Short mmCIF file of C-alpha atoms in Angstrom, two decimals:
data_model
loop_
_atom_site.label_atom_id
_atom_site.label_comp_id
_atom_site.label_asym_id
_atom_site.label_seq_id
_atom_site.Cartn_x
_atom_site.Cartn_y
_atom_site.Cartn_z
CA LEU A 1 14.94 3.12 22.13
CA ALA A 2 13.37 2.91 25.59
CA PRO A 3 9.80 3.73 24.42
CA GLY A 4 10.07 0.90 21.92
CA LEU A 5 10.37 -1.57 24.78
CA ILE A 6 6.74 -0.92 25.66
CA GLY A 7 5.49 -0.86 22.09
CA ALA A 8 5.78 2.82 21.15
CA PRO A 9 6.57 3.47 17.46
CA LEU A 10 10.17 4.32 16.61
CA ASN A 11 9.56 6.27 13.43
CA GLY A 12 13.15 7.36 13.03
CA LEU A 13 14.44 3.78 13.14
CA SER A 14 11.52 1.78 11.78
CA ALA A 15 12.94 1.65 8.26
CA PHE A 16 15.88 -0.37 9.54
CA LEU A 17 13.98 -2.70 11.89
CA PRO A 18 12.28 -5.94 10.84
CA PRO A 19 8.48 -5.61 10.59
CA MET A 20 6.74 -6.17 13.93
CA GLY A 21 4.84 -9.16 12.58
CA THR A 22 8.05 -11.08 12.02
CA GLN A 23 8.99 -10.88 15.71
CA THR A 24 8.48 -13.88 17.98
CA PHE A 25 8.27 -11.71 21.12
CA VAL A 26 6.38 -8.43 21.40
CA LEU A 27 6.12 -6.97 24.89
CA HIS A 28 2.88 -5.03 24.48
CA GLY A 29 1.18 -7.96 22.76
CA GLY A 30 -1.29 -5.76 20.89
CA SER A 31 -3.67 -6.98 18.24
CA HIS A 32 -1.59 -5.29 15.57
CA GLY A 33 -4.77 -4.19 13.93
CA GLY A 34 -5.56 -0.70 15.15
CA THR A 35 -8.91 0.91 14.53
CA ASN A 36 -10.71 1.99 11.42
CA ASP A 37 -12.33 5.24 12.60
CA GLY A 38 -15.75 3.65 12.68
CA GLU A 39 -15.25 1.66 9.49
CA THR A 40 -14.78 -2.07 9.54
CA LYS A 41 -13.55 -4.19 6.68
CA THR A 42 -12.86 -7.33 8.68
CA GLU A 43 -15.58 -9.13 6.73
CA VAL A 44 -13.54 -8.79 3.51
CA ASP A 45 -11.50 -11.86 2.65
CA VAL A 46 -8.29 -10.08 1.66
CA LYS A 47 -6.29 -12.18 -0.77
CA TYR A 48 -2.73 -13.06 0.32
CA LYS A 49 -3.28 -11.48 3.74
CA GLU A 50 -2.11 -14.54 5.65
CA GLN A 51 1.18 -14.63 3.73
CA LEU A 52 1.90 -10.91 3.74
CA LYS A 53 0.40 -9.38 6.87
CA ILE A 54 3.58 -10.02 8.85
CA TYR A 55 5.46 -7.66 6.55
CA GLU A 56 3.10 -4.74 6.98
CA PRO A 57 4.83 -2.11 9.16
CA ALA A 58 3.45 -1.11 12.54
CA THR A 59 2.96 2.43 11.27
CA VAL A 60 0.33 1.01 8.92
CA THR A 61 -1.36 -1.76 10.88
CA ASP A 62 -1.33 -0.18 14.34
CA LEU A 63 -2.93 2.99 12.99
CA GLY A 64 -5.82 1.10 11.42
CA LEU A 65 -5.08 1.59 7.73
CA HIS A 66 -6.74 -1.17 5.74
CA THR A 67 -4.71 -2.41 2.76
CA TYR A 68 -5.21 -4.96 0.02
CA PHE A 69 -2.47 -7.09 -1.52
CA ASP A 70 -4.04 -8.08 -4.85
CA TYR A 71 -4.39 -5.64 -7.74
CA ASN A 72 -7.66 -6.96 -9.13
CA GLN A 73 -9.33 -7.29 -5.73
CA ALA A 74 -8.35 -3.72 -4.94
CA LYS A 75 -9.81 -2.51 -8.24
CA GLU A 76 -13.10 -4.15 -7.31
CA ALA A 77 -13.00 -2.39 -3.93
CA SER A 78 -12.29 0.91 -5.67
CA ALA A 79 -15.40 0.49 -7.80
CA LYS A 80 -17.56 -0.58 -4.85
CA GLU A 81 -16.38 2.19 -2.52
CA HIS A 82 -16.20 4.89 -5.23
CA LYS A 83 -12.67 5.85 -4.26
CA PRO A 84 -9.41 6.27 -6.19
CA LEU A 85 -6.97 3.40 -5.99
CA MET A 86 -3.47 4.02 -4.65
CA LEU A 87 -1.02 1.48 -6.03
CA ASP A 88 1.76 1.15 -3.47
CA PHE A 89 4.60 -0.59 -5.31
CA THR A 90 6.69 -1.69 -2.38
CA GLY A 91 9.08 -4.37 -1.19
CA ILE A 92 9.53 -6.55 1.86
CA THR A 93 13.18 -5.47 2.06
CA CYS A 94 12.70 -1.87 0.86
CA ILE A 95 14.18 0.56 3.41
CA ASN A 96 12.86 3.70 1.71
CA CYS A 97 9.38 2.15 1.65
CA ARG A 98 9.47 1.76 5.43
CA LYS A 99 10.82 5.31 5.82
CA MET A 100 7.99 6.72 3.71
CA GLU A 101 5.41 4.80 5.74
CA SER A 102 6.85 5.82 9.11
CA GLU A 103 7.71 9.44 8.28
CA VAL A 104 4.87 10.40 5.95
CA TRP A 105 1.99 7.90 6.00
CA SER A 106 1.75 8.11 9.79
CA ALA A 107 1.24 11.90 9.76
CA PRO A 108 -2.38 12.62 10.80
CA GLU A 109 -3.31 14.62 7.67
CA VAL A 110 -1.92 11.92 5.39
CA LEU A 111 -3.38 9.02 7.35
CA LYS A 112 -6.82 10.64 7.38
CA ARG A 113 -6.79 10.91 3.59
CA LEU A 114 -5.51 7.38 3.03
CA LYS A 115 -8.16 5.95 5.34
CA ASN A 116 -11.12 7.98 4.14
CA ASP A 117 -10.46 8.88 0.53
CA PHE A 118 -8.45 6.04 -1.03
CA VAL A 119 -8.31 2.31 -1.49
CA VAL A 120 -4.71 1.30 -0.83
CA VAL A 121 -3.11 -1.83 -2.27
CA SER A 122 0.39 -2.87 -1.16
CA LEU A 123 1.97 -4.50 -4.20
CA TYR A 124 5.06 -6.30 -2.92
CA CYS A 125 7.42 -6.67 -5.87
CA ASP A 126 9.68 -9.14 -4.06
CA ALA A 127 6.96 -11.48 -2.70
CA ASN A 128 8.33 -14.36 -4.71
CA THR A 129 7.33 -17.11 -2.29
CA VAL A 130 3.63 -16.27 -2.65
CA GLN A 131 1.97 -18.36 -5.35
CA THR A 132 -0.89 -16.97 -7.46
CA ASP A 133 -3.24 -17.95 -10.28
CA TYR A 134 -1.67 -15.33 -12.52
CA LYS A 135 0.19 -16.45 -15.63
CA ASP A 136 2.52 -14.73 -18.07
CA GLU A 137 1.81 -14.49 -21.81
CA ASP A 138 3.36 -17.93 -22.32
CA GLY A 139 1.10 -19.50 -19.71
CA HIS A 140 3.77 -19.87 -17.01
CA ALA A 141 2.65 -19.40 -13.41
CA LEU A 142 3.71 -16.17 -11.75
CA THR A 143 4.49 -15.51 -8.11
CA LEU A 144 2.85 -12.45 -6.59
CA GLY A 145 6.15 -10.58 -6.71
CA GLN A 146 6.60 -11.37 -10.40
CA PHE A 147 3.06 -10.29 -11.23
CA ASN A 148 3.40 -7.01 -9.32
CA LEU A 149 6.78 -6.16 -10.84
CA ASN A 150 5.50 -6.95 -14.34
CA LEU A 151 2.50 -4.73 -13.66
CA GLN A 152 4.74 -1.87 -12.58
CA LYS A 153 7.06 -2.25 -15.57
CA ASN A 154 4.44 -2.78 -18.26
CA LYS A 155 1.73 -0.36 -17.14
CA PHE A 156 3.79 2.35 -15.50
CA ASN A 157 7.25 2.02 -17.09
CA SER A 158 8.96 1.84 -13.73
CA ALA A 159 10.79 -0.70 -11.59
CA SER A 160 11.84 1.15 -8.43
CA GLN A 161 10.20 1.17 -5.01
CA PRO A 162 8.58 2.89 -3.29
CA LEU A 163 6.52 4.31 -6.09
CA TYR A 164 2.87 5.29 -5.83
CA PHE A 165 0.54 5.43 -8.81
CA TYR A 166 -3.14 6.31 -8.80
CA ILE A 167 -5.96 5.00 -10.97
CA ASP A 168 -9.72 4.60 -10.86
CA ASP A 169 -11.44 1.25 -11.25
CA LYS A 170 -11.48 1.75 -15.05
CA GLU A 171 -7.68 2.12 -14.94
CA ASN A 172 -7.73 5.81 -15.84
CA ILE A 173 -4.47 7.32 -14.58
CA LEU A 174 -5.10 10.06 -12.02
CA ALA A 175 -1.58 11.52 -11.81
CA SER A 176 0.76 11.86 -14.78
CA GLU A 177 3.78 10.69 -12.81
CA GLY A 178 4.35 8.33 -9.93
CA TYR A 179 5.24 9.66 -6.51
CA SER A 180 8.48 8.23 -5.11
CA TYR A 181 10.23 8.58 -1.76
CA LYS A 182 10.04 12.15 -0.49
CA SER A 183 9.94 12.84 3.22
CA ASP A 184 7.68 15.87 2.93
CA VAL A 185 4.28 15.51 4.54
CA GLN A 186 2.73 18.62 3.01
CA ALA A 187 3.93 17.70 -0.48
CA PHE A 188 2.26 14.30 -0.14
CA VAL A 189 -0.95 15.83 1.23
CA ASP A 190 -1.06 18.21 -1.75
CA HIS A 191 -0.43 15.30 -4.11
CA LEU A 192 -3.24 13.22 -2.63
CA ASP A 193 -5.65 16.16 -2.85
CA LYS A 194 -4.85 16.64 -6.55
CA VAL A 195 -5.38 12.94 -7.20
CA LYS A 196 -8.73 13.04 -5.40
CA ALA A 197 -9.81 16.07 -7.41
CA LYS A 198 -8.88 14.33 -10.67
CA TYR A 199 -10.83 11.26 -9.60
CA ASN A 200 -13.90 13.37 -8.87
CA GLU A 201 -13.55 15.06 -12.24
CA LEU A 202 -13.50 11.72 -14.08
CA ASN A 203 -16.07 10.07 -11.82
CA PRO A 204 -18.75 12.69 -11.10
#
């Protein structure tokens, strides 16, 4: 725990700790933004960022991985950047989500691919205090959590988190099955490479 006192990541424990952004005192006082390996997306007005950025884990934000929080905005980014879209169905209170991020996403070979080859959207399925313009089929307003969970259930026949699905901006599915929690860096690297190859095949 001692390294954590000066801001070092505690990957083995991070799944059980509250996200850094929810803390009122952080000793190292960093920007919590990391770097983007020469890329900058600070000019993008990311929808719901102000409400949800505090829940993004340090293993994501401190390593400079840019994420969206809105499905449709992320699809637009996928089209503009010509990259596959990784749908990260996650939860504010999801322990296995935090474990996946700290144990797998933070690995250099994974992080490099997520930064350079994918558009990542964090779809919080329990963000039920965040209001949106989305409505259900009866015209009732949906919270962001409701919209994301409905999306996961209706489009991907799933309701557990973490679960990662991959599409292009035309909503072509790039992997036949979702990828759930599995603390195996090489397996995830191989999975991402197959998704990228499928994207290139469909989007020459």
